[in-house]
Short mmCIF file of C-alpha atoms (C1' of nucleotides) in Angstrom, two decimals:
data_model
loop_
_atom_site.label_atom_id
_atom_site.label_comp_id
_atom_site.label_asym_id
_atom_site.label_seq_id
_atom_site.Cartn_x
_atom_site.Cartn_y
_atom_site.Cartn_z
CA UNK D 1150 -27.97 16.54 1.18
CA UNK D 1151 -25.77 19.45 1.39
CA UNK D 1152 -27.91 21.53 3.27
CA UNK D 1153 -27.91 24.91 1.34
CA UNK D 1154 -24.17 26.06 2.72
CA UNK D 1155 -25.47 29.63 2.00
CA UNK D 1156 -23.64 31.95 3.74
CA UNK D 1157 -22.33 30.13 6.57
CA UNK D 1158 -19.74 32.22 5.58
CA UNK D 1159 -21.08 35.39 6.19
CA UNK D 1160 -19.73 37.54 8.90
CA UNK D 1161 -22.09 36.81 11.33
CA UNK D 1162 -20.46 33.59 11.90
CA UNK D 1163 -17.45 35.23 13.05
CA UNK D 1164 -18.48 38.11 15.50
CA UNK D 1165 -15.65 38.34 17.64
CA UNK D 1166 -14.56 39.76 14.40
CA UNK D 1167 -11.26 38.74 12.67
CA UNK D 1168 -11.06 40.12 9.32
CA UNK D 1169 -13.22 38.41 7.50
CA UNK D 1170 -11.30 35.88 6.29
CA UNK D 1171 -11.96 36.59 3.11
CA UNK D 1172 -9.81 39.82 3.30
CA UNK D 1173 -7.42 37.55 4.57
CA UNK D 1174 -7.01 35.26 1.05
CA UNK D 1175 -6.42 35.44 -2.18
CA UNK D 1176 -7.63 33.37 -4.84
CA UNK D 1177 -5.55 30.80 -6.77
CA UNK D 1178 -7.51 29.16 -8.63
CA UNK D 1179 -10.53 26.96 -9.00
CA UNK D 1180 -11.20 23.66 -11.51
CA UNK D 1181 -14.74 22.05 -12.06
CA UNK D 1182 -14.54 18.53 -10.90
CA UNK D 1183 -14.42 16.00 -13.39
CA UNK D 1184 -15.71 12.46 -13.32
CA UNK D 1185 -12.41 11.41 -12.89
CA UNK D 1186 -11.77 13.63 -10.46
CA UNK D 1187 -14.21 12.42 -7.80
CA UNK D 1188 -14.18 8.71 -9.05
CA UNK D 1189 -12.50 5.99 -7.88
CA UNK D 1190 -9.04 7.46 -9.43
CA UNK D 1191 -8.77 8.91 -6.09
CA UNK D 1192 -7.05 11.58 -7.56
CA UNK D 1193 -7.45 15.56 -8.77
CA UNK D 1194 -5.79 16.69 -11.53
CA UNK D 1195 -4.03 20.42 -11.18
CA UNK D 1196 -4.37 21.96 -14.55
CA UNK D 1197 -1.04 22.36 -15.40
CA UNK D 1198 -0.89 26.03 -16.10
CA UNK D 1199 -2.10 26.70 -12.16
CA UNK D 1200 0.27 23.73 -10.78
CA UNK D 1201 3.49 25.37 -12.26
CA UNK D 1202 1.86 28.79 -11.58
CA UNK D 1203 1.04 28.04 -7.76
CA UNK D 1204 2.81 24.85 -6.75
CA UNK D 1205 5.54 24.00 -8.32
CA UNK D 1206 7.49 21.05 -7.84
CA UNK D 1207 11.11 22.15 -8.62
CA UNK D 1208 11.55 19.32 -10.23
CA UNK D 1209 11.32 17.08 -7.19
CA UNK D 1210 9.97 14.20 -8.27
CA UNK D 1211 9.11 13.11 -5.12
CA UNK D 1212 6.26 14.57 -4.17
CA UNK D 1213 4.75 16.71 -1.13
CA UNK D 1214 2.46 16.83 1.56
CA UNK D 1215 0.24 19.59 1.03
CA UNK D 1216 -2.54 21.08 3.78
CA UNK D 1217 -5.55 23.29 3.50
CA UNK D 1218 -7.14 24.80 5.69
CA UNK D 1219 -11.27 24.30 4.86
CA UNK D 1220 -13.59 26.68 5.91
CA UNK D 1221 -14.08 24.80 9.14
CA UNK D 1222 -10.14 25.45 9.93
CA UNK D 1223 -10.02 21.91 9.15
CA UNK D 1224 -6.87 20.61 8.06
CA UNK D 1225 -7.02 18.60 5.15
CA UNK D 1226 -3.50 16.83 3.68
CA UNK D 1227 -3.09 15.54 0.29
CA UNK D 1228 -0.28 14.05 -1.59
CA UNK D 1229 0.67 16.54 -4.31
CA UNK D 1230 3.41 15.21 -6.77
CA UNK D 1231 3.65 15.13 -11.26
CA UNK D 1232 2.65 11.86 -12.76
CA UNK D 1233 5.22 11.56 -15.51
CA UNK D 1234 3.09 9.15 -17.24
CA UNK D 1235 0.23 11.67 -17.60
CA UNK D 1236 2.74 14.66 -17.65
CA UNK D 1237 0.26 15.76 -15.21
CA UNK D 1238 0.09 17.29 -11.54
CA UNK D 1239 -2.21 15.72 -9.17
CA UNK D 1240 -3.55 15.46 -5.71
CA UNK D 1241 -3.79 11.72 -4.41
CA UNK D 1242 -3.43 10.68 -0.82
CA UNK D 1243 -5.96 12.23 1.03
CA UNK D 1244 -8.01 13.22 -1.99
CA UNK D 1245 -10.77 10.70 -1.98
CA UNK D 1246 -11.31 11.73 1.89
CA UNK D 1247 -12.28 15.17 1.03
CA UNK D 1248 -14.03 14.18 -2.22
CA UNK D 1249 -16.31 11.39 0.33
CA UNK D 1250 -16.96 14.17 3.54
CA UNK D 1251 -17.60 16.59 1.28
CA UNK D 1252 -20.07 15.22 -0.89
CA UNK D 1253 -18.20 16.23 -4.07
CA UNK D 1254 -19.49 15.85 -7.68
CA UNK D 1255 -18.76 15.94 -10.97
CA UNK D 1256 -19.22 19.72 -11.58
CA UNK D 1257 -19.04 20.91 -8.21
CA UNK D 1258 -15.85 23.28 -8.26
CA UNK D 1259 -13.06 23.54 -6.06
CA UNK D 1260 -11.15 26.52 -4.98
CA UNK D 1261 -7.90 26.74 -3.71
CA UNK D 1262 -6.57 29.80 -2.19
CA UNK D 1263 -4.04 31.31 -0.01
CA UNK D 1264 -3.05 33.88 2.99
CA UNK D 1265 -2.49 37.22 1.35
CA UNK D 1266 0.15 37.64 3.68
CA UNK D 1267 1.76 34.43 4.57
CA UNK D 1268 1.42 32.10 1.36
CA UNK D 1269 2.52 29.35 3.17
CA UNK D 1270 -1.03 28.88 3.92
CA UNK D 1271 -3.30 27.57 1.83
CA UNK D 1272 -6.87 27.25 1.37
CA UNK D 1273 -9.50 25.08 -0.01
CA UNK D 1274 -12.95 25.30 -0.48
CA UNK D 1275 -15.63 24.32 -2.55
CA UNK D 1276 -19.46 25.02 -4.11
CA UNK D 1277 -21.91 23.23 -5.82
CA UNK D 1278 -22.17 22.83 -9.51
CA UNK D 1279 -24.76 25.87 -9.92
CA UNK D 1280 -22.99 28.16 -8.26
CA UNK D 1281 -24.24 30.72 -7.77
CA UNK D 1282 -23.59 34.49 -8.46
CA UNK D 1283 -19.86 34.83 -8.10
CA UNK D 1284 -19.41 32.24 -9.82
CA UNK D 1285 -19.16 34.28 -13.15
CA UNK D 1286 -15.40 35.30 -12.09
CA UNK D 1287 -13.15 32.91 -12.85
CA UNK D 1288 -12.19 33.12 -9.52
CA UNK D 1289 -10.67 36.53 -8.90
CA UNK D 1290 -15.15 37.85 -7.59
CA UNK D 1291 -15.78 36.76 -4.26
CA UNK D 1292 -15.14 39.88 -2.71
CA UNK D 1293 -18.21 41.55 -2.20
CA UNK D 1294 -20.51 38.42 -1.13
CA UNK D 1295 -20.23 35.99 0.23
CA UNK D 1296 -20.57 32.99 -1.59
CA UNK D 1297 -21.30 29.55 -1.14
CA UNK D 1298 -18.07 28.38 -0.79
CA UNK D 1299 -17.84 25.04 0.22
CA UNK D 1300 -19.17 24.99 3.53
CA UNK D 1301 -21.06 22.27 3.05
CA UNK D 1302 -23.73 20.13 4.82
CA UNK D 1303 -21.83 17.87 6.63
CA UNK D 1304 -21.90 19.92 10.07
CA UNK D 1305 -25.00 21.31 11.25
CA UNK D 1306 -23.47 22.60 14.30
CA UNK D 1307 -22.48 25.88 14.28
CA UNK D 1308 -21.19 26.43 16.93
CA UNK D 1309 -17.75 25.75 16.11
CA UNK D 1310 -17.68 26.99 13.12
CA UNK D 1311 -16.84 29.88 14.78
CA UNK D 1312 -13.38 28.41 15.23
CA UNK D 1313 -13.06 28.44 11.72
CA UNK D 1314 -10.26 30.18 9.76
CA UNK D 1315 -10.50 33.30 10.75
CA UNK D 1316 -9.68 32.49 13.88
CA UNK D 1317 -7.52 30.40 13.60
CA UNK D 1318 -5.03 32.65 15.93
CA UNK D 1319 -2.17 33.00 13.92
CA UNK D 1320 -0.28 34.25 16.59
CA UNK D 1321 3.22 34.54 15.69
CA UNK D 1322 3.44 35.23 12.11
CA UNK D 1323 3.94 31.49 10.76
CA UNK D 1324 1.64 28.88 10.92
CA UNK D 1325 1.72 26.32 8.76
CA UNK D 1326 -1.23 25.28 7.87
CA UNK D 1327 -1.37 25.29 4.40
CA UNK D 1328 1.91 23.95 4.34
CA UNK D 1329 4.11 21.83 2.17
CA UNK D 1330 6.38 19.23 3.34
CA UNK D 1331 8.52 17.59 1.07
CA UNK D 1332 8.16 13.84 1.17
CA UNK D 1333 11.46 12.61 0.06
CA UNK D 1334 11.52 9.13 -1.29
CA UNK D 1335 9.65 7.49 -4.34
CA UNK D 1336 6.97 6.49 -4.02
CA UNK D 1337 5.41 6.83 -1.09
CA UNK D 1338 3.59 6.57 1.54
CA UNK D 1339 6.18 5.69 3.88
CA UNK D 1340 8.09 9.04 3.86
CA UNK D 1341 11.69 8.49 3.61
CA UNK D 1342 12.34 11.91 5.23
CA UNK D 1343 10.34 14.59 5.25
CA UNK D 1344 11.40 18.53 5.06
CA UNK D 1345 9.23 20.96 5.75
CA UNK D 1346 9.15 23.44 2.83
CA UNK D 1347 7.33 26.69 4.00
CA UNK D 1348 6.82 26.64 7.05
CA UNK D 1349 9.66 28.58 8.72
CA UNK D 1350 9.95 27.58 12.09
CA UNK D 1351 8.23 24.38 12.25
CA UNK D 1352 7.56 23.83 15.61
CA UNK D 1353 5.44 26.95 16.82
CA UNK D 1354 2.41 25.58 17.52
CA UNK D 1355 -0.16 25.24 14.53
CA UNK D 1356 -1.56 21.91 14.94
CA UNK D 1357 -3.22 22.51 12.10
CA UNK D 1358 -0.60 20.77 11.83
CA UNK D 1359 -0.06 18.34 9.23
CA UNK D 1360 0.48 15.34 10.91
CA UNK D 1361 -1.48 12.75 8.84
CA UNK D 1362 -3.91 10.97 10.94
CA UNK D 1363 -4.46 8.37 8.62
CA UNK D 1364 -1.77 6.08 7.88
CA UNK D 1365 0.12 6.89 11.03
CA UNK D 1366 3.44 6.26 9.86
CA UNK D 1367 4.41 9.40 8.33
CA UNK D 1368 4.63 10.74 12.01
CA UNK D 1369 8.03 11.56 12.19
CA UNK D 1370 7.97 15.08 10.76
CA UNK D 1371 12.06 15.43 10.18
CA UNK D 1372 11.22 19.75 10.36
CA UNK D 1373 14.20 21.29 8.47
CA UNK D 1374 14.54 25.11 8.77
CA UNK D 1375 14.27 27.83 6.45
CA UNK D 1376 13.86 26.34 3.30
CA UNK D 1377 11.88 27.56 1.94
CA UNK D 1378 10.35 27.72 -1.63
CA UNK D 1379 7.48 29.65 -1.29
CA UNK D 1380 5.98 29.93 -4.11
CA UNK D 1381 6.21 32.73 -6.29
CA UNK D 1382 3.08 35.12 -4.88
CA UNK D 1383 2.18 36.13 -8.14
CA UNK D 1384 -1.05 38.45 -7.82
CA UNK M 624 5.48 -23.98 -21.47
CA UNK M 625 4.33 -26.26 -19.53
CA UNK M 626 5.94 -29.25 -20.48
CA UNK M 627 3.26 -31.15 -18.94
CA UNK M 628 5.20 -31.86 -16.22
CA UNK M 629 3.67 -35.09 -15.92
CA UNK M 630 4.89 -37.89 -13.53
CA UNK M 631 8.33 -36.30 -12.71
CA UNK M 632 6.88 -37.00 -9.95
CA UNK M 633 6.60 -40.37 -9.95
CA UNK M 634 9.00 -42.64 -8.57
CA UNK M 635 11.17 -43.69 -11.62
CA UNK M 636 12.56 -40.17 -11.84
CA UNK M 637 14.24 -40.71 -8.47
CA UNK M 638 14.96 -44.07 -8.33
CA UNK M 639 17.59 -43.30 -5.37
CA UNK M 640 14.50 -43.39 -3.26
CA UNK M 641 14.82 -41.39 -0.30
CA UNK M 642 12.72 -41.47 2.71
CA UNK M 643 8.88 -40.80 2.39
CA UNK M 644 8.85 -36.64 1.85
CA UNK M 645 6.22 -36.47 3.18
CA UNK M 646 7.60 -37.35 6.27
CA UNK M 647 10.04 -35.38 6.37
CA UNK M 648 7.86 -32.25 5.65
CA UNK M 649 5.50 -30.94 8.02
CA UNK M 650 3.23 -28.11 6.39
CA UNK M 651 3.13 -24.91 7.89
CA UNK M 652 -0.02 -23.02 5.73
CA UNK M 653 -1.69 -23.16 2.81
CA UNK M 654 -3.83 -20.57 0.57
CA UNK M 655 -6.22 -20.20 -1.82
CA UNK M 656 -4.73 -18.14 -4.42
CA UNK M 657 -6.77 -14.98 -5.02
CA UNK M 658 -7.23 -13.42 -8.18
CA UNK M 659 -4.63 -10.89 -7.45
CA UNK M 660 -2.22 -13.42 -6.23
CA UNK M 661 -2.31 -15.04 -10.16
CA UNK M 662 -2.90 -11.95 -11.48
CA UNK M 663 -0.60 -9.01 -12.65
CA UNK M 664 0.03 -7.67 -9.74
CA UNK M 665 2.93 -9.87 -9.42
CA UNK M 666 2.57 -10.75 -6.16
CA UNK M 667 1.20 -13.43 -3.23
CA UNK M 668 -0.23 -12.06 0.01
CA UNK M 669 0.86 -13.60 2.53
CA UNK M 670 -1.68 -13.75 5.46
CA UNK M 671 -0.36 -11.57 8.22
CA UNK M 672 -0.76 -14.16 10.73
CA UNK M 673 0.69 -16.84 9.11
CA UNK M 674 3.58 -14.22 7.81
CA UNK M 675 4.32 -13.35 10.77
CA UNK M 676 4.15 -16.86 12.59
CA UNK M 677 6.24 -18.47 9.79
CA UNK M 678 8.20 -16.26 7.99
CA UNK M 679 9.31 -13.50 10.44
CA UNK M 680 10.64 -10.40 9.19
CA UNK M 681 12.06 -8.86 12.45
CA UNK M 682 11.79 -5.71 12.19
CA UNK M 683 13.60 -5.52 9.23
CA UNK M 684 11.85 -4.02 6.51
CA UNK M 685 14.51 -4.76 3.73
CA UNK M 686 13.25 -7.72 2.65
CA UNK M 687 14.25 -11.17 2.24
CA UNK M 688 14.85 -13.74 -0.77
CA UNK M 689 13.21 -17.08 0.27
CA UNK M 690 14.30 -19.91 -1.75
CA UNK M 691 11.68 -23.36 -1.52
CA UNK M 692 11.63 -26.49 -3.69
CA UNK M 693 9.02 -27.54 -5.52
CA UNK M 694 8.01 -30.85 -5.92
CA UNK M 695 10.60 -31.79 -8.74
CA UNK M 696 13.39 -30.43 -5.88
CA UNK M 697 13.11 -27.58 -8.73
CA UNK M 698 14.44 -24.31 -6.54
CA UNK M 699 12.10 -21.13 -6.62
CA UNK M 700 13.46 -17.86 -5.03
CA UNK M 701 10.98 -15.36 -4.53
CA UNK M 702 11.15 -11.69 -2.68
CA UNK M 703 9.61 -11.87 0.75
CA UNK M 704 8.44 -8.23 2.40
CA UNK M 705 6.54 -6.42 4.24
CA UNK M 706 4.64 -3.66 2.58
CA UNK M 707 4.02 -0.72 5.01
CA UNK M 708 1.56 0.84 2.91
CA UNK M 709 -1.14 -1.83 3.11
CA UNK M 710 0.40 -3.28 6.58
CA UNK M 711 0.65 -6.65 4.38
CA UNK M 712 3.59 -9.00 3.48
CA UNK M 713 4.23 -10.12 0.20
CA UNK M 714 6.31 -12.90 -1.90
CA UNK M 715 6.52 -10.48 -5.11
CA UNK M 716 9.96 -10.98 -7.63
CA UNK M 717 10.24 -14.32 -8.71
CA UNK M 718 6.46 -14.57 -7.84
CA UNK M 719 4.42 -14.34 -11.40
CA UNK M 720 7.37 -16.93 -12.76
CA UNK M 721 5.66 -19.46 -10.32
CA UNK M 722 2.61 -18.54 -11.70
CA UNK M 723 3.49 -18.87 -14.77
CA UNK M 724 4.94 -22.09 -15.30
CA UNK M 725 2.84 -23.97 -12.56
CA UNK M 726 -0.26 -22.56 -14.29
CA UNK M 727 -2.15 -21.39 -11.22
CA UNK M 728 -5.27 -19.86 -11.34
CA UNK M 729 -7.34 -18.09 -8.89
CA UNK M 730 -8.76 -20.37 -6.35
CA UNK M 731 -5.86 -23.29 -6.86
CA UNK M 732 -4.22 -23.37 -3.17
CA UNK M 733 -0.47 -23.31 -2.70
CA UNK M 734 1.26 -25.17 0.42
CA UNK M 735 4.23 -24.26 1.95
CA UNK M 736 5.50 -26.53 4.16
CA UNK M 737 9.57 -27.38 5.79
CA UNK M 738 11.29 -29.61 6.65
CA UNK M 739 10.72 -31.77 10.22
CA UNK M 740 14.52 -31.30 11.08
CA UNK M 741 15.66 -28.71 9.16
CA UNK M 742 13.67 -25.96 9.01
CA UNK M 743 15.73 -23.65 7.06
CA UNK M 744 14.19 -25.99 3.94
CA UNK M 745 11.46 -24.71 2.84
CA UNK M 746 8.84 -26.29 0.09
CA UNK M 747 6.39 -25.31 -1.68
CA UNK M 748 3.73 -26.76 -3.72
CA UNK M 749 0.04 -26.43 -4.56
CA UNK M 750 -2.98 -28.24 -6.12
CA UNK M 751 -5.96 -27.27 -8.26
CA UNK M 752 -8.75 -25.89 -6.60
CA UNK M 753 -11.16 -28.67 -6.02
CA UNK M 754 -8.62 -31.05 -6.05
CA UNK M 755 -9.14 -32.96 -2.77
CA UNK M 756 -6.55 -35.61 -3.81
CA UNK M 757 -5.79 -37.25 -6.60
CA UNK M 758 -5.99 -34.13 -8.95
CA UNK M 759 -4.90 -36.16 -11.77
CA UNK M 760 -7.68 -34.92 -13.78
CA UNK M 761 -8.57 -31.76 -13.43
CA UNK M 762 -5.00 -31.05 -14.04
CA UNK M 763 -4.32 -33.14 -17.04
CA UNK M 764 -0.57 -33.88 -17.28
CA UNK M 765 0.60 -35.80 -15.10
CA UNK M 766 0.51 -39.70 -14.96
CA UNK M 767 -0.52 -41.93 -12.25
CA UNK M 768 -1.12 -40.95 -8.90
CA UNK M 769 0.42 -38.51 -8.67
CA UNK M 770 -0.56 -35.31 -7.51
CA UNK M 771 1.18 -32.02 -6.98
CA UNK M 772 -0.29 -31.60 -3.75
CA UNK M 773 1.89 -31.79 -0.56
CA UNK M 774 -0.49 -33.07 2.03
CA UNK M 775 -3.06 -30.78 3.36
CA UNK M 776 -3.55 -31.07 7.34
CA UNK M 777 -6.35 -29.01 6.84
CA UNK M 778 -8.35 -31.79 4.84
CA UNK M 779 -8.14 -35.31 6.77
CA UNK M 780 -6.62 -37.47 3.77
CA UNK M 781 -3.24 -37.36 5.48
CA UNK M 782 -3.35 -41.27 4.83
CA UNK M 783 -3.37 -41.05 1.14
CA UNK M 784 -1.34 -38.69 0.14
CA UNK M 785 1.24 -40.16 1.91
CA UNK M 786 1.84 -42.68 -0.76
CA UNK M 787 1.89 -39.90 -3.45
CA UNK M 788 5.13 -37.94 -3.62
CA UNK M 789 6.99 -41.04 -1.91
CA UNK M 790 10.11 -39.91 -3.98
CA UNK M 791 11.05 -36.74 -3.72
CA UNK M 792 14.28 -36.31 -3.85
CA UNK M 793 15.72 -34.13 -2.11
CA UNK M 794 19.13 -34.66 -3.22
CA UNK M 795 20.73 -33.84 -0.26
CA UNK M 796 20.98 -31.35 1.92
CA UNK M 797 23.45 -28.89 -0.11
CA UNK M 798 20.90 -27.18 -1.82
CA UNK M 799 19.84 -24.70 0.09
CA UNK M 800 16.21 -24.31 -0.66
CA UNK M 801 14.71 -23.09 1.96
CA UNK M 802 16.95 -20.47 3.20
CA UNK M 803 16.23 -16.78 3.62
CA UNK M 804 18.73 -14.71 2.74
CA UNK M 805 18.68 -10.66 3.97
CA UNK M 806 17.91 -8.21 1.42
CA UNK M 807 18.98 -4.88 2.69
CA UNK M 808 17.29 -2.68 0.91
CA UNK M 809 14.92 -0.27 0.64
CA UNK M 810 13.01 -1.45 -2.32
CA UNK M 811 14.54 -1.31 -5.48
CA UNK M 812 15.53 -4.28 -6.62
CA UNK M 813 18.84 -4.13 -6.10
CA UNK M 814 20.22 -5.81 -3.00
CA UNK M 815 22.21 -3.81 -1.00
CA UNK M 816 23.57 -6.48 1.32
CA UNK M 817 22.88 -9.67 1.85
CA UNK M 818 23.03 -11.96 5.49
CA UNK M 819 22.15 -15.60 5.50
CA UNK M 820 19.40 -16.06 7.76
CA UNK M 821 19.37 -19.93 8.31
CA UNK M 822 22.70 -20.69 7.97
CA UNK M 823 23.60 -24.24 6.63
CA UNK M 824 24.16 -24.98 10.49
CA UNK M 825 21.60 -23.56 11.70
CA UNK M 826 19.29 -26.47 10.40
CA UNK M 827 19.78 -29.73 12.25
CA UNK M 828 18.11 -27.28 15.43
CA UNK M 829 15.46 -25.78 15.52
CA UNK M 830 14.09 -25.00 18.81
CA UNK M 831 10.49 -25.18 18.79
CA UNK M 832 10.24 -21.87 20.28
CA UNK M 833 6.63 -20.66 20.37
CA UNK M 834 7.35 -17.43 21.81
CA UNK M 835 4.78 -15.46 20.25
CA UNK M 836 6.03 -13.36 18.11
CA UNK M 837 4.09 -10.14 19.16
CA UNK M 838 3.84 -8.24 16.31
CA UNK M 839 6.88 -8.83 14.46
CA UNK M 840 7.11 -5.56 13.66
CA UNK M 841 9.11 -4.38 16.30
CA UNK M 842 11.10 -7.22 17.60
CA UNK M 843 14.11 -8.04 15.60
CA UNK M 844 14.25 -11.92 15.48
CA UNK M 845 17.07 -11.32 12.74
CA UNK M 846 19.48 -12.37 12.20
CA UNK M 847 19.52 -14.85 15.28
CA UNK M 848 21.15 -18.02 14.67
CA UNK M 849 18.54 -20.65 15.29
CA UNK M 850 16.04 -18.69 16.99
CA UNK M 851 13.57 -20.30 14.60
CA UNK M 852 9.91 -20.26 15.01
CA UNK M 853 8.55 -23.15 14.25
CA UNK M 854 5.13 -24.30 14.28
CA UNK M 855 3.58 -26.22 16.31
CA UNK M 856 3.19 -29.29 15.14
CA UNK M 857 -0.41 -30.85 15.02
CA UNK M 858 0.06 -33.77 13.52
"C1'" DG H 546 9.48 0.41 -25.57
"C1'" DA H 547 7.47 -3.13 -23.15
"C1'" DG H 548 7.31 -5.60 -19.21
"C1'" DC H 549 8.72 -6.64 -14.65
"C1'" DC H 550 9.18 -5.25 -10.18
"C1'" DG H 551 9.07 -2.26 -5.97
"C1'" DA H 552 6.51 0.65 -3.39
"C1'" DC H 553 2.33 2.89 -2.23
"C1'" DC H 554 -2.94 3.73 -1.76
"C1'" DT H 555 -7.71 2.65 -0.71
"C1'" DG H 556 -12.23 0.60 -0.34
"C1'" DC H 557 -14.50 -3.30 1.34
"C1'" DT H 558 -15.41 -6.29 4.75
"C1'" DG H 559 -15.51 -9.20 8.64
"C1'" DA H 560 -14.22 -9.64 13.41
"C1'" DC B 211 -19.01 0.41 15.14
"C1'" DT B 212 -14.24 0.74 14.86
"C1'" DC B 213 -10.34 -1.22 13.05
"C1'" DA B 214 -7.21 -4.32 10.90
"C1'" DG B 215 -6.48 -7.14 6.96
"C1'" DC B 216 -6.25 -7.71 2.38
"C1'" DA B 217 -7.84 -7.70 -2.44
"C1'" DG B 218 -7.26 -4.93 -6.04
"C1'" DG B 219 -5.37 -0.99 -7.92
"C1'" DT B 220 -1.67 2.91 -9.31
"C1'" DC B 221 2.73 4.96 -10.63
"C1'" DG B 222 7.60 4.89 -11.66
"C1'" DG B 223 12.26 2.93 -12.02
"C1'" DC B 224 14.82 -0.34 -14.03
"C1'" DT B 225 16.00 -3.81 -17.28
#
DNA sequence: GAGCCGACCTGCTGA
DNA sequence: CTCAGCAGGTCGGCT
C-alpha cells in the first residue's frame, strides 16, 4: 500500500500558511529500520551515539514517556528507557503501534526531529526504504524539497491533514507535545509517579497531550513544574 | 526429585483416620495448566473470574501469600496478585516449586478447593491431563487407588473419588494452610507488612455471602473479618 | 553469575 | 467489530 506519500508535505497542504513546518524543525537524527526493529521485539533501538546526544536519560533508570508529533499532528507516545542488559537505548511501549499504522519495514527509515525553537517538542516521521532524493544527507538535506517523509498511506483524506503540525497553534510558547515525562518506578507500565520533564507549565492546553490512550492507567499525569532537562540543543 | 510420592496417600500413612476429606472439601475451580503456567514464566494465571470470585484481592494491589495443602497435608505458599499490566492475577513465588516437584506439565489440571467449614483452608491438588480418575497409570508412582486428584465437580465421578483420598489428614486445624496473609508491597519481593486475612477465628464462619463482587478492583473486601466469599455450593 | 522473581507489554482470540 | 482476557514474552533487581 502506502500510497506514494509524495509531497503531502508540500506547502500546498498548508495554505493558511504557517511556516512551513519544516522551517519550524530541526533534524535529529534518522536510523534505517532493522528487522528487529519492526519485528515482534516491539522495540527500536536508539543508536547510542544519538540517544546520549538527543535524549539522555540522566541516569534515570526508570524510563520516560516520550511523544511525537507525526506529520498528521498526531501524537504518538513511546516508552523510552536504557536496557542495561543490551547497554542499549530503546523505544518500547507504543512502538509496535506506530511500526503496525504505519506500515513500517525493514529499511524504511525513521526520522526524529525537533522544534527549532522549543525542543521540548519532538518530531517523528518516516520514508520508505528508497528514499528518495534527500535521502543522500544523513539527515541534515530536507530543506529545499520536500521529501517523502513519512506521510504515509494510511489516510487518504486530506482534509485534515491540514491540521497537521504546522498548525498545530502553539499558542502560548509551550506545548508539549513532543514531551517527556518521567515515569518513575521500575518497570513499568503502571507509572509510579510521573513528572513531567519539559514541558514547563503542564497544564496549558496541548492535548497533544500525552495522555496514553492505551493502557488507561497511566492517567494520572502527577505534572511537576519547571524541571526541566531539556536536552542539550546541540545544532 | 520426585520421590515417587507413591501411596502417601493411601490410608496407612494416616492411620488416625479422620473424616472422609473429601467431605470436608468442597472445590471451588480447577484449570488446565497452560504451557506458560509450567513453563518459565514462573507463574499460574488465575482466571479473572474465578480470581476474583474466590480469591479477592480488594483493591489492594500488594499482594497476598496464600498458603494450601496438598494432598500429603504438605503446605505450599505461593504469591497471589494482580498484575495491572495484563489486567490478570497471578500465583507467581513459590509457583515453579509446585511445578517442580509435582511434575506438572501443560495440560495436567490443578484443583483448588477449601474447606466446607472453614474456609480460610485452602487445598490444592491436581491430576494428569486425561486422567478422568484413577490416574494411577499415566502417572506411575503411586500405589493403589489412589489418585492425586481432589474430586472434580466438573466431571460426574463424584461417587468414586470419594473413596480415594479417604485419609487425608489434616492434622488439625493449627496449620494454617489456607490462610492469606497481606503482602504490602509494591512488588519486590520483600514484604513490607503483613495482615492476616482469615484469621484463625475467622474460620468456623463463613457467611455464604454471594454479593457479587463487582469488579474487585475497586471495592476493598480487605481486610474484613469474615466477610468471606464463598462459593456457591453446587453439590 | 545464574537463576528466581516481580513487574510490565502485547498479540491473539473469542465473546 | 470492539474489547477484555490471557498466553506468552521481556527486562531488571535481588539473592
Amino acid at each position: 500500500m502506502e500510497p506514494t506519500q509524495s509531497s503531502l508535505w508540500s506547502s500546498h497542504f498548508y495554505p493558511e500558511k504557517t511556516p512551513n513546518p519544516d522551517d519550524e524543525r530541526e533534524p535529529m537524527f534518522e536510523k534505517p529500520l532493522t528487522p528487529s526493529d519492526v519485528g515482534k521485539l516491539n522495540r527500536l533501538v536508539i543508536p547510542k551515539q544519538q540517544a546520549e546526544k538527543y535524549f539522555p536519560l540522566g541516569g534515570d533508570s526508570g524510563g520516560l514517556l516520550m511523544s511525537f508529533e507525526d506529520e498528521w499532528s498526531k501524537c504518538w507516545s513511546f516508552r523510552y528507557s536504557y536496557w542495561n542488559s543490551s547497554q542499549s537505548y530503546v523505544l518500547t511501549k507504543g512502538w509496535s503501534r506506530y511500526v503496525k499504522e504505519n506500515k513500517l519495514d525493514a529499511g524504511d527509515i525513521v526520522l526524529f526531529q525537533r522544534h527549532r525553537l522549543d525542543c521540548s517538542r519532538l518530531f517523528i516521521g518516516w520514508r520508505r526504504r528508497g528514499a528518495p532524493e534527500v535521502a543522500a544527507t544523513e539527515y541534515g538535506g530536507k530543506a529545499g524539497g520536500d521529501e517523502r517523509w513519512g506521510l504515509s498511506h494510511v489516510h487518504p483524506y486530506l482534509g485534515h491533514i491540514q491540521g497537521l503540525g504546522a498548525n498545530v497553534p502553539y499558542q502560548s510558547d509551550r506545548l508539549h507535545a513532543g514531551s517527556m515525562i518521567q515515569n518513575g518506578g521500575g518497570g513499568g507500565g503502571k507509572p509510579k509517579r510521573l513528572l513531567r520533564l519539559f514541558g514547563v507549565d503542564v497544564d496549558v492546553e496541548c492535548h497533544l497531550d500525552v495522555s496514553e490512550p492505551s493502557t488507561s492507567e497511566s492517567s494520572s499525569v502527577l505534572s511537576r513544574g519547571p524541571t526541566t532537562h531539556l536536552f542539550y540543543s546541540q545544532s
